[in-house]
CSV table of C-alpha atoms in Angstrom, one decimal:
chain,number,residue,atom,x,y,z
X,1,MET,CA,-17.5,-5.8,9.8
X,2,SER,CA,-19.0,-3.0,7.8
X,3,GLN,CA,-18.8,-3.0,4.0
X,4,PRO,CA,-18.4,0.1,1.8
X,5,ASP,CA,-21.1,1.0,-0.7
X,6,ILE,CA,-18.5,1.0,-3.5
X,7,GLN,CA,-19.6,-2.1,-5.3
X,8,ASN,CA,-21.8,-5.1,-4.5
X,9,ALA,CA,-19.2,-7.5,-5.9
X,10,GLY,CA,-17.2,-9.8,-3.7
X,11,PRO,CA,-13.8,-8.7,-2.3
X,12,LYS,CA,-10.9,-7.9,-4.6
X,13,ILE,CA,-8.5,-9.1,-2.0
X,14,ARG,CA,-9.1,-11.5,0.8
X,15,PHE,CA,-6.9,-12.7,3.7
X,16,VAL,CA,-8.3,-15.9,5.4
X,17,ASN,CA,-6.8,-17.0,8.7
X,18,VAL,CA,-3.2,-16.1,7.7
X,19,TYR,CA,-0.3,-17.0,9.9
X,20,LYS,CA,3.3,-15.9,9.4
X,21,ARG,CA,6.4,-16.3,11.5
X,22,LEU,CA,9.7,-14.5,10.8
X,23,GLY,CA,12.5,-16.1,12.7
X,24,ARG,CA,11.4,-16.6,16.3
X,25,GLN,CA,8.7,-13.9,16.1
X,26,GLN,CA,5.1,-14.6,15.2
X,27,ILE,CA,4.0,-11.7,13.0
X,28,LEU,CA,0.5,-12.6,11.8
X,29,ARG,CA,-1.8,-14.7,13.9
X,30,GLY,CA,-4.9,-15.8,12.0
X,31,LEU,CA,-5.4,-12.5,10.1
X,32,ASP,CA,-8.7,-12.1,8.2
X,33,LEU,CA,-9.3,-9.1,6.0
X,34,ASP,CA,-11.4,-8.1,2.9
X,35,VAL,CA,-10.6,-5.3,0.5
X,36,PHE,CA,-13.4,-4.4,-1.9
X,37,PRO,CA,-13.1,-3.3,-5.5
X,38,GLY,CA,-12.4,0.4,-5.9
X,39,GLU,CA,-12.1,1.2,-2.2
X,40,SER,CA,-9.2,2.9,-0.4
X,41,LEU,CA,-8.4,0.9,2.7
X,42,VAL,CA,-5.9,2.2,5.3
X,43,ILE,CA,-4.3,-0.1,7.7
X,44,LEU,CA,-3.2,1.4,11.1
X,45,GLY,CA,-1.2,-0.3,13.8
X,46,ARG,CA,2.0,0.1,15.8
X,47,SER,CA,5.4,-0.2,14.3
X,48,GLY,CA,6.5,-3.8,14.1
X,49,GLY,CA,3.0,-5.1,14.1
X,50,GLY,CA,3.0,-6.7,10.7
X,51,LYS,CA,1.7,-4.0,8.3
X,52,SER,CA,4.5,-4.2,5.9
X,53,VAL,CA,4.5,-8.0,6.1
X,54,LEU,CA,0.9,-8.0,5.1
X,55,LEU,CA,1.7,-5.9,2.0
X,56,LYS,CA,4.5,-8.1,1.0
X,57,HIS,CA,2.2,-11.1,1.0
X,58,LEU,CA,0.1,-9.4,-1.6
X,59,ILE,CA,2.9,-9.2,-4.2
X,60,GLY,CA,4.2,-12.7,-3.4
X,61,LEU,CA,7.4,-11.6,-1.8
X,62,ILE,CA,6.3,-13.6,1.3
X,63,LYS,CA,4.2,-16.7,1.5
X,64,PRO,CA,2.0,-17.4,4.5
X,65,ASP,CA,2.9,-20.3,6.8
X,66,SER,CA,-0.8,-21.2,6.7
X,67,GLY,CA,-4.0,-19.6,5.5
X,68,SER,CA,-5.0,-18.2,2.1
X,69,ILE,CA,-4.6,-14.9,0.3
X,70,PHE,CA,-7.0,-14.4,-2.6
X,71,VAL,CA,-6.8,-11.8,-5.4
X,72,ASP,CA,-9.8,-11.8,-7.7
X,73,GLY,CA,-10.8,-15.2,-6.2
X,74,GLN,CA,-7.4,-16.8,-6.9
X,75,ASP,CA,-5.4,-18.1,-4.0
X,76,ILE,CA,-2.0,-16.6,-4.7
X,77,SER,CA,-0.3,-18.4,-1.8
X,78,LEU,CA,-0.4,-21.5,-4.0
X,79,LEU,CA,1.3,-20.0,-7.0
X,80,ASN,CA,4.9,-20.3,-8.1
X,81,GLU,CA,7.0,-17.4,-9.4
X,82,ARG,CA,5.9,-17.9,-13.0
X,83,GLN,CA,2.3,-18.1,-12.0
X,84,LEU,CA,2.6,-14.9,-10.0
X,85,ILE,CA,3.5,-12.8,-13.0
X,86,PRO,CA,0.0,-11.9,-14.1
X,87,ILE,CA,-1.0,-11.2,-10.5
X,88,ARG,CA,1.9,-8.8,-10.1
X,89,ARG,CA,0.9,-7.0,-13.2
X,90,LYS,CA,-2.4,-6.1,-11.5
X,91,ILE,CA,-0.6,-4.7,-8.4
X,92,ALA,CA,1.8,-1.8,-8.0
X,93,MET,CA,3.6,-0.8,-4.9
X,94,VAL,CA,4.7,2.7,-3.9
X,95,PHE,CA,7.6,2.2,-1.5
X,96,GLN,CA,8.2,4.5,1.5
X,97,GLY,CA,11.4,6.1,0.0
X,98,GLY,CA,10.2,6.1,-3.6
X,99,ALA,CA,12.8,3.5,-4.6
X,100,LEU,CA,13.8,5.4,-7.7
X,101,PHE,CA,16.8,4.3,-9.7
X,102,ASP,CA,19.4,6.9,-9.0
X,103,SER,CA,21.2,6.3,-12.3
X,104,MET,CA,18.1,6.9,-14.4
X,105,THR,CA,16.3,10.2,-15.3
X,106,VAL,CA,12.8,10.8,-14.1
X,107,GLY,CA,11.5,9.9,-17.5
X,108,GLU,CA,13.4,6.6,-17.5
X,109,ASN,CA,12.2,5.8,-14.0
X,110,VAL,CA,8.6,6.3,-14.9
X,111,ALA,CA,9.0,4.4,-18.2
X,112,PHE,CA,10.7,1.4,-16.6
X,113,PRO,CA,7.6,-0.8,-16.1
X,114,LEU,CA,6.5,-0.3,-19.7
X,115,ARG,CA,10.0,-1.1,-21.1
X,116,GLU,CA,10.0,-4.3,-19.0
X,117,GLU,CA,6.9,-5.5,-20.8
X,118,ARG,CA,8.5,-4.9,-24.2
X,119,ARG,CA,5.2,-4.4,-26.0
X,120,TYR,CA,5.0,-0.7,-26.4
X,121,SER,CA,6.6,1.5,-29.0
X,122,GLU,CA,9.0,4.3,-27.9
X,123,GLN,CA,6.4,6.9,-28.9
X,124,GLU,CA,3.7,5.2,-26.8
X,125,ILE,CA,6.1,5.1,-23.9
X,126,GLN,CA,7.0,8.7,-24.1
X,127,GLU,CA,3.3,9.7,-24.4
X,128,ARG,CA,2.4,7.7,-21.3
X,129,VAL,CA,5.3,9.1,-19.3
X,130,ALA,CA,4.3,12.6,-20.2
X,131,GLU,CA,0.7,11.8,-19.3
X,132,MET,CA,1.6,10.4,-15.9
X,133,LEU,CA,4.0,13.2,-15.0
X,134,GLU,CA,1.3,15.7,-15.9
X,135,ALA,CA,-1.2,13.7,-13.7
X,136,VAL,CA,1.1,14.0,-10.6
X,137,GLY,CA,1.9,17.7,-11.2
X,138,LEU,CA,5.4,17.3,-12.6
X,139,PRO,CA,5.0,18.1,-16.3
X,140,GLY,CA,8.2,18.4,-18.3
X,141,GLN,CA,10.5,16.9,-15.7
X,142,GLN,CA,11.6,13.9,-17.7
X,143,GLU,CA,15.3,14.9,-17.9
X,144,LYS,CA,15.9,15.6,-14.2
X,145,MET,CA,17.8,13.1,-12.0
X,146,PRO,CA,16.4,11.8,-8.7
X,147,ALA,CA,19.2,13.6,-6.8
X,148,GLU,CA,17.7,16.9,-8.1
X,149,LEU,CA,14.3,16.2,-6.6
X,150,SER,CA,12.8,17.0,-3.2
X,151,GLY,CA,11.3,14.2,-1.1
X,152,GLY,CA,7.8,15.1,-2.1
X,153,MET,CA,8.8,15.2,-5.8
X,154,LYS,CA,10.4,11.7,-5.5
X,155,LYS,CA,7.2,10.3,-4.1
X,156,ARG,CA,5.2,11.8,-6.9
X,157,VAL,CA,7.6,10.3,-9.5
X,158,ALA,CA,7.2,6.9,-7.7
X,159,LEU,CA,3.4,7.3,-7.9
X,160,ALA,CA,3.6,8.1,-11.7
X,161,ARG,CA,5.8,5.0,-12.2
X,162,SER,CA,3.3,2.9,-10.2
X,163,VAL,CA,0.2,3.9,-12.2
X,164,ILE,CA,1.7,3.9,-15.7
X,165,ARG,CA,0.7,0.3,-16.2
X,166,ARG,CA,-2.8,1.0,-15.1
X,167,PRO,CA,-2.7,-1.4,-12.2
X,168,GLU,CA,-5.9,-2.6,-10.6
X,169,VAL,CA,-4.4,-2.4,-7.1
X,170,ILE,CA,-1.9,0.1,-5.6
X,171,LEU,CA,-0.2,-0.6,-2.3
X,172,TYR,CA,1.2,2.5,-0.5
X,173,ASP,CA,3.9,2.0,2.2
X,174,GLU,CA,4.0,5.2,4.3
X,175,PRO,CA,3.4,7.5,1.4
X,176,THR,CA,3.6,10.7,3.4
X,177,ALA,CA,6.5,9.8,5.8
X,178,GLY,CA,9.0,12.6,6.2
X,179,LEU,CA,6.9,15.2,4.3
X,180,ASP,CA,5.8,18.6,5.6
X,181,PRO,CA,2.0,19.2,6.0
X,182,ILE,CA,1.6,21.0,2.6
X,183,MET,CA,3.3,18.2,0.7
X,184,THR,CA,1.4,15.6,2.7
X,185,ALA,CA,-1.8,17.2,1.6
X,186,ASN,CA,-0.6,17.2,-2.0
X,187,ILE,CA,0.2,13.4,-1.8
X,188,ASP,CA,-3.2,12.7,-0.2
X,189,ARG,CA,-4.9,14.6,-3.0
X,190,LEU,CA,-2.9,12.6,-5.6
X,191,ILE,CA,-3.9,9.3,-4.0
X,192,LYS,CA,-7.5,10.3,-4.2
X,193,GLU,CA,-7.2,11.5,-7.8
X,194,MET,CA,-5.5,8.3,-8.9
X,195,LYS,CA,-8.3,6.3,-7.4
X,196,LYS,CA,-11.0,8.4,-9.1
X,197,ARG,CA,-9.2,8.6,-12.4
X,198,PHE,CA,-8.2,4.9,-12.8
X,199,ASN,CA,-10.8,3.3,-10.4
X,200,THR,CA,-8.0,1.6,-8.5
X,201,THR,CA,-8.3,-0.4,-5.3
X,202,SER,CA,-5.7,0.8,-2.8
X,203,VAL,CA,-4.2,-0.4,0.5
X,204,THR,CA,-2.2,2.1,2.5
X,205,ILE,CA,-0.2,1.7,5.6
X,206,THR,CA,0.6,4.9,7.5
X,207,HIS,CA,1.2,6.4,10.9
X,208,ASP,CA,-0.1,9.8,9.8
X,209,MET,CA,-3.6,10.0,11.3
X,210,GLN,CA,-4.8,13.0,9.4
X,211,SER,CA,-3.7,11.4,6.1
X,212,ALA,CA,-5.4,8.1,7.1
X,213,PHE,CA,-8.8,9.7,7.7
X,214,ASN,CA,-8.4,11.9,4.6
X,215,ILE,CA,-7.8,9.2,2.0
X,216,SER,CA,-9.7,6.2,3.4
X,217,ASP,CA,-13.1,4.7,2.6
X,218,ARG,CA,-12.4,2.2,5.5
X,219,ILE,CA,-9.8,1.8,8.1
X,220,ALA,CA,-8.5,-1.5,9.5
X,221,PHE,CA,-6.7,-1.6,12.9
X,222,LEU,CA,-4.0,-4.2,13.2
X,223,LYS,CA,-2.9,-5.4,16.6
X,224,SER,CA,-1.0,-8.6,17.7
X,225,GLY,CA,-1.1,-10.0,14.3
X,226,ARG,CA,-4.9,-9.8,13.8
X,227,ILE,CA,-7.3,-7.2,12.4
X,228,GLN,CA,-8.9,-6.0,15.6
X,229,SER,CA,-11.4,-3.7,14.0
X,230,VAL,CA,-12.5,-2.4,10.6
X,231,GLY,CA,-14.9,0.5,9.9
X,232,ARG,CA,-15.5,3.7,8.1
X,233,PRO,CA,-13.3,6.6,9.3
X,234,GLU,CA,-16.1,8.1,11.4
X,235,GLU,CA,-16.7,4.7,13.0
X,236,ILE,CA,-13.1,4.2,13.9
X,237,LEU,CA,-12.8,7.8,15.2
X,238,LYS,CA,-15.8,7.2,17.5
X,239,SER,CA,-14.8,3.6,18.5
X,240,ALA,CA,-15.1,2.6,22.1
X,241,ASP,CA,-12.1,0.3,21.7
X,242,PRO,CA,-9.4,1.6,24.1
X,243,ASP,CA,-6.6,0.3,21.9
X,244,ILE,CA,-7.9,2.3,18.9
X,245,GLN,CA,-8.4,5.4,21.0
X,246,ASN,CA,-4.9,5.1,22.5
X,247,PHE,CA,-3.4,4.8,19.0
X,248,ILE,CA,-5.4,7.7,17.6
X,249,GLN,CA,-4.4,9.9,20.5
X,250,GLY,CA,-0.8,8.7,20.6
X,251,VAL,CA,-1.1,7.2,24.1
X,252,ALA,CA,1.4,4.4,24.9
X,253,ASP,CA,-0.2,1.1,25.6
X,254,GLU,CA,1.9,-0.7,28.2
X,255,SER,CA,0.3,-4.0,27.3
X,256,ASP,CA,1.6,-3.8,23.8
X,257,GLU,CA,3.8,-6.7,22.9
X,258,ALA,CA,6.4,-4.6,21.2
X,259,ILE,CA,6.8,-2.4,24.2
X,260,GLN,CA,7.1,-5.4,26.5
X,261,GLN,CA,9.9,-6.8,24.4
X,262,LEU,CA,11.7,-3.5,24.4
X,263,MET,CA,11.5,-3.2,28.2
X,264,GLN,CA,12.7,-6.8,28.6
X,265,SER,CA,15.7,-6.2,26.3
X,266,GLN,CA,16.6,-3.0,28.2
X,267,ALA,CA,16.4,-4.8,31.6
X,268,SER,CA,18.6,-7.7,30.4
């Protein structure tokens, strides 16, 4: 497994032999993965392969059946809800649809994480909200409602809300899904700017190949509940692994477990 030249420190995040079953389906099967401080790691893999489950483990929404998940050297799989609070303060998640509160203005949405902490003055909150909206290219939009925003604007507001607490880690769940190429390029640019400006570590799951290669320092390919390969974008692009090449080129893999299950359900 190649390591980025970002820092010589140990991993910021580490999955060690993680197994997870949901219902009757085994999702993760001995997953191992390191994410290094300050890097942008993109996780690729087919739908239903466990990418979102992986992210949910990182914020403690799901606990592994076995194995360990470390953040800054601490095994978060052993923590209870109260003990997870400081870990969750380090990590922000940008959900696929933005997950904005429809009844709140843009400014109120962005301010929400700071108001939850109850340790900032109203002036400090308003200054930080203005700063974050400026950073994502939406200055002066505090009074708009989410219903007045385009899909791309909602994603930018969600990004502003995620970074307002200065998280050490940002998790992106399909950040460019449903966007046109121009807006996708804008979101990619913002992700890179947030990393540079705040020195964040980011983990992104996406099906957008161009975006994946654009924003990543490294790419991890997830298949059958395990990380099958990790490398720099150019290494993944030139990989001799047929699974990776089929995925990059959009070629169906008839051996894929999800496809087999779908074919079996249609035949029954």
